[in-house]
Amino acid sequence: MKHELREETDFHLLVLSGEIDLHHSPALRELILDSLKDGDALLIDMQQVSYIDSSGIASLVEGFQTAKRTNLDYGLLSISDAVQQVLGITRLDGIFPLFDSEEMFVQSFSR
């Protein structure tokens, strides 16, 4: 897994690529939780993620729960087919806020 964390004007953008598995999920968990500690909304770009297993999903879920508990906006951006398949199987595609663009994410909490 490779990542880039960018601080945008209204939120943090975490861009992920590669495989997210048991080996990489602790780092993902730490990235997500550290980003949320700053008190900013978090958007995770999943477009270049080629594989994700249950441990990676667990990190995303924990981030979502933390954001919800602390009233922070959280979403997934441009999820890849591989991620979409896993979210569909686990029925989490109806739980996570999914966005096609950064602008749509900002509009969702600017109202």
Coordinates of C-alpha atoms in Angstrom, one line a residue:
M1 CA 0.0 0.0 0.0
K2 CA 1.2 3.5 -0.9
H3 CA -0.4 6.6 0.5
E4 CA -0.4 10.4 0.2
L5 CA -2.1 12.6 2.8
R6 CA -3.0 16.1 1.6
E7 CA -4.5 18.9 3.6
E8 CA -7.1 20.6 1.4
T9 CA -8.9 23.7 2.4
D10 CA -12.0 22.1 4.1
F11 CA -10.8 18.5 4.7
H12 CA -7.9 16.0 4.6
L13 CA -7.6 13.8 1.5
L14 CA -5.9 10.4 1.9
V15 CA -5.0 8.9 -1.4
L16 CA -4.4 5.2 -1.3
S17 CA -3.0 2.8 -3.9
G18 CA -2.0 -0.8 -4.2
E19 CA -3.1 -3.7 -1.9
I20 CA -4.5 -3.2 1.6
D21 CA -4.2 -6.4 3.5
L22 CA -3.3 -7.7 7.0
H23 CA 0.2 -6.4 6.6
H24 CA -0.8 -2.9 5.7
S25 CA -4.1 -2.4 7.6
P26 CA -2.4 -1.3 10.9
A27 CA -0.7 1.6 9.0
L28 CA -4.0 2.5 7.3
R29 CA -5.8 2.5 10.7
E30 CA -3.1 4.8 12.1
L31 CA -3.3 7.2 9.1
I32 CA -7.1 7.4 9.4
L33 CA -7.3 7.9 13.1
D34 CA -4.4 10.4 13.2
S35 CA -6.1 12.4 10.4
L36 CA -9.4 12.5 12.3
K37 CA -7.6 13.6 15.5
D38 CA -6.9 16.9 13.8
G39 CA -10.7 17.6 13.8
D40 CA -11.0 17.8 10.1
A41 CA -13.3 15.9 7.7
L42 CA -11.6 13.0 5.9
L43 CA -12.0 11.8 2.3
I44 CA -10.3 8.6 1.3
D45 CA -9.5 8.2 -2.4
M46 CA -9.7 4.5 -3.2
Q47 CA -9.5 4.7 -7.0
Q48 CA -6.0 3.0 -7.2
V49 CA -6.6 0.3 -4.6
S50 CA -6.3 -3.1 -6.3
Y51 CA -7.1 -5.3 -3.4
I52 CA -8.6 -5.0 0.1
D53 CA -9.2 -7.7 2.7
S54 CA -11.3 -7.8 5.9
S55 CA -8.5 -6.2 7.9
G56 CA -8.5 -3.2 5.6
I57 CA -12.3 -3.0 5.7
A58 CA -12.1 -3.1 9.5
S59 CA -9.7 0.0 9.4
L60 CA -12.2 1.9 7.2
V61 CA -15.1 0.9 9.5
E62 CA -13.2 2.0 12.6
G63 CA -12.5 5.4 10.9
F64 CA -16.1 5.8 10.0
Q65 CA -17.2 5.0 13.6
T66 CA -14.7 7.4 15.0
A67 CA -15.8 10.2 12.6
K68 CA -19.4 9.6 13.4
R69 CA -18.8 9.6 17.2
T70 CA -16.8 12.9 16.9
N71 CA -19.2 14.5 14.4
L72 CA -16.7 14.7 11.6
D73 CA -17.5 14.1 7.9
Y74 CA -16.0 11.0 6.4
G75 CA -16.3 9.4 3.0
L76 CA -14.8 7.2 0.3
L77 CA -13.9 8.7 -3.1
S78 CA -13.9 7.0 -6.5
I79 CA -13.8 3.4 -5.2
S80 CA -12.2 0.9 -7.5
D81 CA -14.0 -2.2 -8.8
A82 CA -12.0 -4.4 -6.4
V83 CA -13.1 -2.3 -3.4
Q84 CA -16.7 -2.0 -4.7
Q85 CA -16.9 -5.8 -4.9
V86 CA -15.8 -6.3 -1.3
L87 CA -18.1 -3.5 0.0
G88 CA -21.0 -5.1 -1.9
I89 CA -20.3 -8.5 -0.5
T90 CA -20.1 -7.2 3.1
R91 CA -23.1 -4.9 2.5
L92 CA -21.1 -1.9 3.6
D93 CA -21.7 -0.1 0.3
G94 CA -24.9 1.2 1.8
I95 CA -23.1 2.3 5.0
F96 CA -20.1 4.3 3.9
P97 CA -20.7 7.7 2.3
L98 CA -19.4 7.3 -1.3
F99 CA -18.5 10.2 -3.5
D100 CA -17.5 10.6 -7.2
S101 CA -15.7 13.9 -6.6
E102 CA -14.1 16.0 -4.0
E103 CA -16.6 18.8 -4.8
M104 CA -19.5 16.4 -4.0
F105 CA -17.9 15.6 -0.6
V106 CA -17.5 19.3 0.3
Q107 CA -21.1 20.0 -0.8
S108 CA -22.4 17.2 1.4
F109 CA -21.2 19.0 4.6
S110 CA -21.4 22.6 3.4
R111 CA -25.2 22.6 3.7

